[in-house]
Amino acid sequence: MDHIRWHLAQVNVAKAVGTRDSPEMKAFVDMLDEVNAEADAAPGFVWRWEEAYEETGDDNFDAEMVLVNVSVWDSYESLQAYVYSNLHREVFQRRREWFTFMKENHFAMWWIPTGTTPTVEESLAKLNELRENGPGPSVFSVRQRFAPTGEEIPWKS
């Protein structure tokens, strides 16, 4: 498996402290378009599901209270550079203002063939796979990542 032939998909689920039109979520919602525009222009960005607050087809995810983010990147390094820079960094640092703490995994990554995009259903299934089975070559976390070839990538603190 050649790394050039693979892209990194990610899903991130967050439970909001209020509905998208509530006063508690106003600051977050007001920044969302700009945060998404930064993602779209970020080096290594490939694709994102643009319906973050829409119905997912999964009854466990209330579209008014659960934000589902799915995106595709050319590498983990590109995703990481975006997450920890610019406006997204501010949102990430302030996440406890808008989202409740989740004990279970709420973020998962997996490799997909270049030129494909995951469905939201596939993405939520990958998250559930990580929750049920833990990290492995088919789905993994930040602290326990895998290369497209299946080798574990040592975590650097």
Short mmCIF file of N, CA and C in Angstrom, two decimals, residues 6-157:
data_model
loop_
_atom_site.label_atom_id
_atom_site.label_comp_id
_atom_site.label_asym_id
_atom_site.label_seq_id
_atom_site.Cartn_x
_atom_site.Cartn_y
_atom_site.Cartn_z
N TRP A 6 -3.44 7.02 -0.48
CA TRP A 6 -4.36 7.02 0.66
C TRP A 6 -4.54 8.42 1.21
N HIS A 7 -5.75 8.70 1.66
CA HIS A 7 -6.04 9.93 2.39
C HIS A 7 -6.54 9.56 3.78
N LEU A 8 -6.44 10.51 4.69
CA LEU A 8 -6.87 10.30 6.07
C LEU A 8 -8.26 10.88 6.27
N ALA A 9 -9.19 10.04 6.67
CA ALA A 9 -10.54 10.50 7.03
C ALA A 9 -10.61 10.64 8.54
N GLN A 10 -11.42 11.59 8.99
CA GLN A 10 -11.62 11.76 10.43
C GLN A 10 -13.07 12.08 10.69
N VAL A 11 -13.55 11.63 11.85
CA VAL A 11 -14.87 11.99 12.34
C VAL A 11 -14.70 12.48 13.77
N ASN A 12 -15.40 13.55 14.07
CA ASN A 12 -15.37 14.14 15.40
C ASN A 12 -16.81 14.46 15.78
N VAL A 13 -17.24 13.97 16.93
CA VAL A 13 -18.60 14.17 17.41
C VAL A 13 -18.53 14.99 18.69
N ALA A 14 -19.36 16.01 18.78
CA ALA A 14 -19.39 16.86 19.98
C ALA A 14 -20.83 17.09 20.41
N LYS A 15 -21.08 16.94 21.71
CA LYS A 15 -22.41 17.21 22.26
C LYS A 15 -22.45 18.64 22.76
N ALA A 16 -23.30 19.44 22.16
CA ALA A 16 -23.39 20.87 22.48
C ALA A 16 -24.08 21.10 23.81
N VAL A 17 -23.79 22.25 24.42
CA VAL A 17 -24.44 22.64 25.68
C VAL A 17 -25.82 23.24 25.42
N GLY A 18 -26.14 23.50 24.16
CA GLY A 18 -27.44 24.05 23.80
C GLY A 18 -27.70 23.83 22.32
N THR A 19 -28.88 24.18 21.87
CA THR A 19 -29.18 24.08 20.44
C THR A 19 -28.39 25.15 19.69
N ARG A 20 -28.26 24.97 18.39
CA ARG A 20 -27.43 25.90 17.61
C ARG A 20 -27.92 27.34 17.66
N ASP A 21 -29.22 27.54 17.94
CA ASP A 21 -29.73 28.92 18.02
C ASP A 21 -29.84 29.42 19.45
N SER A 22 -29.25 28.70 20.40
CA SER A 22 -29.30 29.12 21.80
C SER A 22 -28.21 30.16 22.09
N PRO A 23 -28.41 30.98 23.11
CA PRO A 23 -27.38 31.96 23.49
C PRO A 23 -26.05 31.31 23.85
N GLU A 24 -26.09 30.10 24.42
CA GLU A 24 -24.86 29.41 24.82
C GLU A 24 -23.99 29.05 23.62
N MET A 25 -24.60 28.85 22.46
CA MET A 25 -23.86 28.42 21.28
C MET A 25 -23.57 29.55 20.29
N LYS A 26 -24.05 30.76 20.58
CA LYS A 26 -23.95 31.87 19.63
C LYS A 26 -22.51 32.14 19.18
N ALA A 27 -21.59 32.25 20.11
CA ALA A 27 -20.20 32.57 19.74
C ALA A 27 -19.61 31.48 18.84
N PHE A 28 -19.90 30.22 19.16
CA PHE A 28 -19.41 29.13 18.32
C PHE A 28 -20.01 29.19 16.92
N VAL A 29 -21.32 29.30 16.85
CA VAL A 29 -22.01 29.33 15.56
C VAL A 29 -21.55 30.52 14.72
N ASP A 30 -21.31 31.66 15.38
CA ASP A 30 -20.84 32.84 14.66
C ASP A 30 -19.46 32.63 14.03
N MET A 31 -18.64 31.76 14.60
CA MET A 31 -17.29 31.51 14.08
C MET A 31 -17.25 30.38 13.06
N LEU A 32 -18.31 29.59 12.98
CA LEU A 32 -18.29 28.36 12.21
C LEU A 32 -17.96 28.56 10.73
N ASP A 33 -18.56 29.54 10.08
CA ASP A 33 -18.27 29.76 8.65
C ASP A 33 -16.80 30.09 8.43
N GLU A 34 -16.23 30.93 9.29
CA GLU A 34 -14.83 31.30 9.14
C GLU A 34 -13.90 30.12 9.43
N VAL A 35 -14.23 29.33 10.44
CA VAL A 35 -13.44 28.13 10.75
C VAL A 35 -13.46 27.17 9.56
N ASN A 36 -14.65 26.97 8.98
CA ASN A 36 -14.76 26.07 7.83
C ASN A 36 -14.02 26.63 6.61
N ALA A 37 -14.05 27.93 6.41
CA ALA A 37 -13.32 28.54 5.30
C ALA A 37 -11.82 28.34 5.47
N GLU A 38 -11.33 28.44 6.71
CA GLU A 38 -9.91 28.18 6.97
C GLU A 38 -9.57 26.73 6.66
N ALA A 39 -10.46 25.82 7.03
CA ALA A 39 -10.21 24.40 6.72
C ALA A 39 -10.14 24.20 5.21
N ASP A 40 -11.10 24.76 4.50
CA ASP A 40 -11.15 24.59 3.04
C ASP A 40 -9.88 25.09 2.36
N ALA A 41 -9.23 26.10 2.94
CA ALA A 41 -8.03 26.68 2.35
C ALA A 41 -6.74 26.10 2.94
N ALA A 42 -6.85 25.23 3.93
CA ALA A 42 -5.66 24.71 4.62
C ALA A 42 -4.87 23.77 3.72
N PRO A 43 -3.53 23.83 3.82
CA PRO A 43 -2.71 22.87 3.07
C PRO A 43 -3.07 21.44 3.48
N GLY A 44 -3.26 20.60 2.50
CA GLY A 44 -3.56 19.20 2.76
C GLY A 44 -5.03 18.87 2.92
N PHE A 45 -5.88 19.90 2.96
CA PHE A 45 -7.32 19.65 3.06
C PHE A 45 -7.83 19.06 1.75
N VAL A 46 -8.69 18.05 1.85
CA VAL A 46 -9.24 17.40 0.66
C VAL A 46 -10.74 17.61 0.55
N TRP A 47 -11.48 17.35 1.64
CA TRP A 47 -12.95 17.38 1.58
C TRP A 47 -13.51 17.43 3.00
N ARG A 48 -14.74 17.97 3.12
CA ARG A 48 -15.46 17.90 4.40
C ARG A 48 -16.95 17.76 4.14
N TRP A 49 -17.61 17.08 5.06
CA TRP A 49 -19.06 16.97 5.03
C TRP A 49 -19.59 18.31 5.50
N GLU A 50 -20.42 18.94 4.72
CA GLU A 50 -20.83 20.32 5.00
C GLU A 50 -22.13 20.43 5.77
N GLU A 51 -22.68 19.33 6.21
CA GLU A 51 -23.98 19.35 6.88
C GLU A 51 -23.84 19.07 8.37
N ALA A 52 -22.90 19.72 9.03
CA ALA A 52 -22.57 19.40 10.42
C ALA A 52 -23.75 19.35 11.36
N TYR A 53 -24.73 20.19 11.14
CA TYR A 53 -25.88 20.21 12.04
C TYR A 53 -27.11 19.53 11.44
N GLU A 54 -26.93 18.77 10.39
CA GLU A 54 -28.07 18.12 9.74
C GLU A 54 -28.28 16.72 10.30
N GLU A 55 -29.38 16.12 9.94
CA GLU A 55 -29.68 14.76 10.37
C GLU A 55 -28.63 13.80 9.82
N THR A 56 -28.17 12.89 10.66
CA THR A 56 -27.17 11.92 10.25
C THR A 56 -27.78 10.60 9.81
N GLY A 57 -29.05 10.40 10.12
CA GLY A 57 -29.67 9.11 9.86
C GLY A 57 -29.51 8.16 11.03
N ASP A 58 -28.81 8.57 12.08
CA ASP A 58 -28.58 7.75 13.27
C ASP A 58 -29.37 8.36 14.42
N ASP A 59 -30.28 7.60 14.99
CA ASP A 59 -31.13 8.11 16.07
C ASP A 59 -30.34 8.50 17.32
N ASN A 60 -29.10 8.04 17.45
CA ASN A 60 -28.28 8.39 18.61
C ASN A 60 -27.71 9.80 18.52
N PHE A 61 -27.86 10.45 17.36
CA PHE A 61 -27.26 11.75 17.15
C PHE A 61 -28.34 12.78 16.84
N ASP A 62 -28.74 13.53 17.85
CA ASP A 62 -29.75 14.58 17.72
C ASP A 62 -29.12 15.75 16.97
N ALA A 63 -29.65 16.09 15.81
CA ALA A 63 -29.07 17.14 14.97
C ALA A 63 -29.05 18.50 15.66
N GLU A 64 -29.90 18.72 16.63
CA GLU A 64 -29.92 20.01 17.33
C GLU A 64 -28.86 20.09 18.41
N MET A 65 -28.40 18.96 18.93
CA MET A 65 -27.49 18.97 20.07
C MET A 65 -26.14 18.30 19.81
N VAL A 66 -26.01 17.57 18.73
CA VAL A 66 -24.77 16.85 18.44
C VAL A 66 -24.22 17.31 17.10
N LEU A 67 -23.01 17.82 17.13
CA LEU A 67 -22.34 18.26 15.91
C LEU A 67 -21.45 17.12 15.42
N VAL A 68 -21.59 16.74 14.18
CA VAL A 68 -20.78 15.68 13.58
C VAL A 68 -19.93 16.32 12.49
N ASN A 69 -18.62 16.18 12.62
CA ASN A 69 -17.68 16.72 11.65
C ASN A 69 -16.96 15.57 10.98
N VAL A 70 -16.98 15.53 9.67
CA VAL A 70 -16.26 14.52 8.90
C VAL A 70 -15.43 15.26 7.86
N SER A 71 -14.14 14.93 7.79
CA SER A 71 -13.29 15.56 6.78
C SER A 71 -12.22 14.58 6.32
N VAL A 72 -11.58 14.94 5.21
CA VAL A 72 -10.53 14.13 4.61
C VAL A 72 -9.32 15.02 4.39
N TRP A 73 -8.15 14.48 4.71
CA TRP A 73 -6.88 15.21 4.63
C TRP A 73 -5.85 14.36 3.91
N ASP A 74 -4.82 15.00 3.36
CA ASP A 74 -3.81 14.21 2.66
C ASP A 74 -2.85 13.52 3.60
N SER A 75 -2.85 13.93 4.89
CA SER A 75 -1.97 13.29 5.87
C SER A 75 -2.40 13.69 7.28
N TYR A 76 -1.92 12.94 8.26
CA TYR A 76 -2.16 13.30 9.65
C TYR A 76 -1.53 14.65 9.97
N GLU A 77 -0.35 14.88 9.43
CA GLU A 77 0.36 16.13 9.70
C GLU A 77 -0.44 17.34 9.22
N SER A 78 -1.09 17.23 8.07
CA SER A 78 -1.93 18.33 7.57
C SER A 78 -3.11 18.58 8.49
N LEU A 79 -3.77 17.51 8.92
CA LEU A 79 -4.89 17.64 9.84
C LEU A 79 -4.44 18.29 11.15
N GLN A 80 -3.35 17.81 11.70
CA GLN A 80 -2.83 18.34 12.96
C GLN A 80 -2.45 19.81 12.83
N ALA A 81 -1.82 20.18 11.73
CA ALA A 81 -1.43 21.58 11.53
C ALA A 81 -2.66 22.49 11.51
N TYR A 82 -3.73 22.04 10.88
CA TYR A 82 -4.96 22.85 10.85
C TYR A 82 -5.60 22.93 12.24
N VAL A 83 -5.73 21.81 12.91
CA VAL A 83 -6.42 21.76 14.21
C VAL A 83 -5.78 22.71 15.21
N TYR A 84 -4.46 22.79 15.20
CA TYR A 84 -3.77 23.58 16.22
C TYR A 84 -3.27 24.92 15.71
N SER A 85 -3.96 25.49 14.71
CA SER A 85 -3.56 26.81 14.21
C SER A 85 -4.77 27.69 13.98
N ASN A 86 -4.51 28.97 13.88
CA ASN A 86 -5.49 29.97 13.48
C ASN A 86 -6.75 29.94 14.34
N LEU A 87 -7.88 30.19 13.71
CA LEU A 87 -9.15 30.28 14.43
C LEU A 87 -9.56 28.94 15.02
N HIS A 88 -9.26 27.84 14.33
CA HIS A 88 -9.63 26.54 14.88
C HIS A 88 -8.95 26.30 16.22
N ARG A 89 -7.74 26.77 16.37
CA ARG A 89 -7.04 26.63 17.65
C ARG A 89 -7.82 27.32 18.76
N GLU A 90 -8.33 28.52 18.48
CA GLU A 90 -9.14 29.23 19.47
C GLU A 90 -10.40 28.44 19.81
N VAL A 91 -11.07 27.92 18.81
CA VAL A 91 -12.27 27.12 19.04
C VAL A 91 -11.91 25.89 19.87
N PHE A 92 -10.82 25.23 19.52
CA PHE A 92 -10.38 24.04 20.25
C PHE A 92 -10.10 24.38 21.72
N GLN A 93 -9.44 25.49 21.95
CA GLN A 93 -9.12 25.89 23.33
C GLN A 93 -10.37 26.26 24.12
N ARG A 94 -11.40 26.72 23.45
CA ARG A 94 -12.63 27.15 24.13
C ARG A 94 -13.74 26.09 24.08
N ARG A 95 -13.44 24.89 23.62
CA ARG A 95 -14.45 23.86 23.38
C ARG A 95 -15.33 23.56 24.59
N ARG A 96 -14.81 23.68 25.81
CA ARG A 96 -15.60 23.39 27.01
C ARG A 96 -16.71 24.41 27.24
N GLU A 97 -16.62 25.58 26.60
CA GLU A 97 -17.71 26.56 26.69
C GLU A 97 -18.94 26.09 25.93
N TRP A 98 -18.74 25.32 24.88
CA TRP A 98 -19.82 24.97 23.96
C TRP A 98 -20.19 23.49 23.94
N PHE A 99 -19.28 22.64 24.41
CA PHE A 99 -19.51 21.20 24.30
C PHE A 99 -19.27 20.50 25.63
N THR A 100 -20.09 19.49 25.89
CA THR A 100 -19.97 18.74 27.13
C THR A 100 -18.84 17.72 27.01
N PHE A 101 -18.29 17.34 28.16
CA PHE A 101 -17.25 16.33 28.20
C PHE A 101 -17.85 14.98 27.83
N MET A 102 -17.17 14.25 26.99
CA MET A 102 -17.63 12.91 26.59
C MET A 102 -16.62 11.88 27.08
N LYS A 103 -17.08 10.92 27.87
CA LYS A 103 -16.19 9.87 28.38
C LYS A 103 -15.74 8.93 27.26
N GLU A 104 -16.66 8.62 26.35
CA GLU A 104 -16.32 7.70 25.27
C GLU A 104 -15.54 8.43 24.18
N ASN A 105 -14.88 7.65 23.33
CA ASN A 105 -14.17 8.24 22.20
C ASN A 105 -15.14 9.06 21.37
N HIS A 106 -14.70 10.24 20.97
CA HIS A 106 -15.53 11.10 20.13
C HIS A 106 -14.80 11.51 18.86
N PHE A 107 -13.60 10.96 18.66
CA PHE A 107 -12.77 11.29 17.50
C PHE A 107 -12.15 10.00 16.98
N ALA A 108 -12.21 9.80 15.68
CA ALA A 108 -11.61 8.62 15.07
C ALA A 108 -11.02 8.99 13.71
N MET A 109 -9.98 8.25 13.32
CA MET A 109 -9.35 8.43 12.01
C MET A 109 -9.19 7.07 11.34
N TRP A 110 -9.16 7.07 10.01
CA TRP A 110 -8.92 5.86 9.24
C TRP A 110 -8.47 6.28 7.84
N TRP A 111 -7.80 5.35 7.16
CA TRP A 111 -7.30 5.60 5.81
C TRP A 111 -8.35 5.20 4.79
N ILE A 112 -8.49 6.02 3.75
CA ILE A 112 -9.41 5.73 2.65
C ILE A 112 -8.65 5.88 1.33
N PRO A 113 -9.05 5.16 0.30
CA PRO A 113 -8.37 5.33 -0.99
C PRO A 113 -8.54 6.76 -1.51
N THR A 114 -7.48 7.31 -2.06
CA THR A 114 -7.53 8.63 -2.67
C THR A 114 -8.67 8.68 -3.69
N GLY A 115 -9.42 9.78 -3.67
CA GLY A 115 -10.52 9.94 -4.61
C GLY A 115 -11.86 9.49 -4.07
N THR A 116 -11.87 8.95 -2.85
CA THR A 116 -13.14 8.55 -2.24
C THR A 116 -13.44 9.46 -1.05
N THR A 117 -14.70 9.52 -0.67
CA THR A 117 -15.09 10.27 0.52
C THR A 117 -16.00 9.38 1.37
N PRO A 118 -15.86 9.46 2.68
CA PRO A 118 -16.69 8.62 3.54
C PRO A 118 -18.09 9.22 3.68
N THR A 119 -19.06 8.36 3.84
CA THR A 119 -20.40 8.83 4.18
C THR A 119 -20.44 9.10 5.68
N VAL A 120 -21.43 9.85 6.11
CA VAL A 120 -21.56 10.09 7.54
C VAL A 120 -21.89 8.78 8.26
N GLU A 121 -22.65 7.91 7.62
CA GLU A 121 -22.97 6.62 8.23
C GLU A 121 -21.71 5.78 8.42
N GLU A 122 -20.86 5.74 7.39
CA GLU A 122 -19.60 5.01 7.50
C GLU A 122 -18.73 5.61 8.60
N SER A 123 -18.71 6.93 8.67
CA SER A 123 -17.89 7.61 9.67
C SER A 123 -18.35 7.30 11.08
N LEU A 124 -19.66 7.32 11.31
CA LEU A 124 -20.18 6.99 12.64
C LEU A 124 -19.95 5.51 12.96
N ALA A 125 -19.99 4.65 11.95
CA ALA A 125 -19.68 3.24 12.16
C ALA A 125 -18.21 3.07 12.55
N LYS A 126 -17.32 3.85 11.94
CA LYS A 126 -15.90 3.80 12.32
C LYS A 126 -15.71 4.26 13.76
N LEU A 127 -16.41 5.31 14.16
CA LEU A 127 -16.32 5.77 15.54
C LEU A 127 -16.81 4.68 16.49
N ASN A 128 -17.91 4.04 16.17
CA ASN A 128 -18.42 2.95 17.00
C ASN A 128 -17.45 1.78 17.04
N GLU A 129 -16.79 1.49 15.91
CA GLU A 129 -15.79 0.43 15.87
C GLU A 129 -14.64 0.75 16.82
N LEU A 130 -14.19 1.99 16.83
CA LEU A 130 -13.12 2.40 17.74
C LEU A 130 -13.58 2.26 19.19
N ARG A 131 -14.80 2.69 19.48
CA ARG A 131 -15.34 2.59 20.84
C ARG A 131 -15.42 1.13 21.30
N GLU A 132 -15.83 0.25 20.41
CA GLU A 132 -16.04 -1.15 20.78
C GLU A 132 -14.76 -1.98 20.80
N ASN A 133 -13.84 -1.72 19.86
CA ASN A 133 -12.67 -2.58 19.70
C ASN A 133 -11.34 -1.92 20.01
N GLY A 134 -11.33 -0.61 20.20
CA GLY A 134 -10.08 0.09 20.41
C GLY A 134 -9.35 0.33 19.10
N PRO A 135 -8.21 1.03 19.17
CA PRO A 135 -7.47 1.38 17.95
C PRO A 135 -6.84 0.17 17.27
N GLY A 136 -6.81 0.23 15.96
CA GLY A 136 -6.16 -0.78 15.14
C GLY A 136 -5.96 -0.22 13.75
N PRO A 137 -5.43 -0.98 12.83
CA PRO A 137 -5.17 -0.47 11.49
C PRO A 137 -6.40 0.04 10.75
N SER A 138 -7.60 -0.46 11.07
CA SER A 138 -8.80 -0.05 10.34
C SER A 138 -9.42 1.23 10.88
N VAL A 139 -9.14 1.59 12.12
CA VAL A 139 -9.62 2.84 12.73
C VAL A 139 -8.76 3.10 13.96
N PHE A 140 -8.40 4.35 14.17
CA PHE A 140 -7.44 4.64 15.23
C PHE A 140 -7.66 6.02 15.82
N SER A 141 -6.85 6.30 16.85
CA SER A 141 -6.95 7.56 17.59
C SER A 141 -5.66 8.36 17.44
N VAL A 142 -5.65 9.53 18.03
CA VAL A 142 -4.45 10.37 17.98
C VAL A 142 -3.29 9.69 18.70
N ARG A 143 -3.56 9.11 19.84
CA ARG A 143 -2.48 8.51 20.65
C ARG A 143 -2.02 7.15 20.15
N GLN A 144 -2.83 6.49 19.35
CA GLN A 144 -2.43 5.20 18.79
C GLN A 144 -2.83 5.18 17.32
N ARG A 145 -1.89 5.67 16.48
CA ARG A 145 -2.15 5.80 15.04
C ARG A 145 -1.49 4.66 14.28
N PHE A 146 -1.99 4.49 13.06
CA PHE A 146 -1.47 3.45 12.18
C PHE A 146 -1.23 4.04 10.79
N ALA A 147 -0.21 3.53 10.11
CA ALA A 147 0.08 3.92 8.73
C ALA A 147 -0.91 3.21 7.81
N PRO A 148 -1.03 3.67 6.56
CA PRO A 148 -1.91 2.98 5.61
C PRO A 148 -1.54 1.51 5.42
N THR A 149 -0.29 1.19 5.65
CA THR A 149 0.19 -0.19 5.51
C THR A 149 -0.12 -1.05 6.72
N GLY A 150 -0.65 -0.44 7.79
CA GLY A 150 -1.04 -1.20 8.98
C GLY A 150 -0.05 -1.14 10.13
N GLU A 151 1.13 -0.57 9.90
CA GLU A 151 2.10 -0.49 11.00
C GLU A 151 1.69 0.59 11.99
N GLU A 152 1.89 0.29 13.26
CA GLU A 152 1.59 1.28 14.29
C GLU A 152 2.64 2.39 14.24
N ILE A 153 2.18 3.63 14.42
CA ILE A 153 3.06 4.79 14.42
C ILE A 153 3.29 5.18 15.88
N PRO A 154 4.53 5.19 16.34
CA PRO A 154 4.79 5.55 17.74
C PRO A 154 4.26 6.94 18.07
N TRP A 155 3.63 7.05 19.23
CA TRP A 155 3.08 8.33 19.69
C TRP A 155 4.18 9.16 20.30
N LYS A 156 4.19 10.46 19.95
CA LYS A 156 5.16 11.40 20.51
C LYS A 156 4.39 12.33 21.42
N SER A 157 4.82 12.45 22.65
CA SER A 157 4.10 13.32 23.60
C SER A 157 4.42 14.76 23.36
#
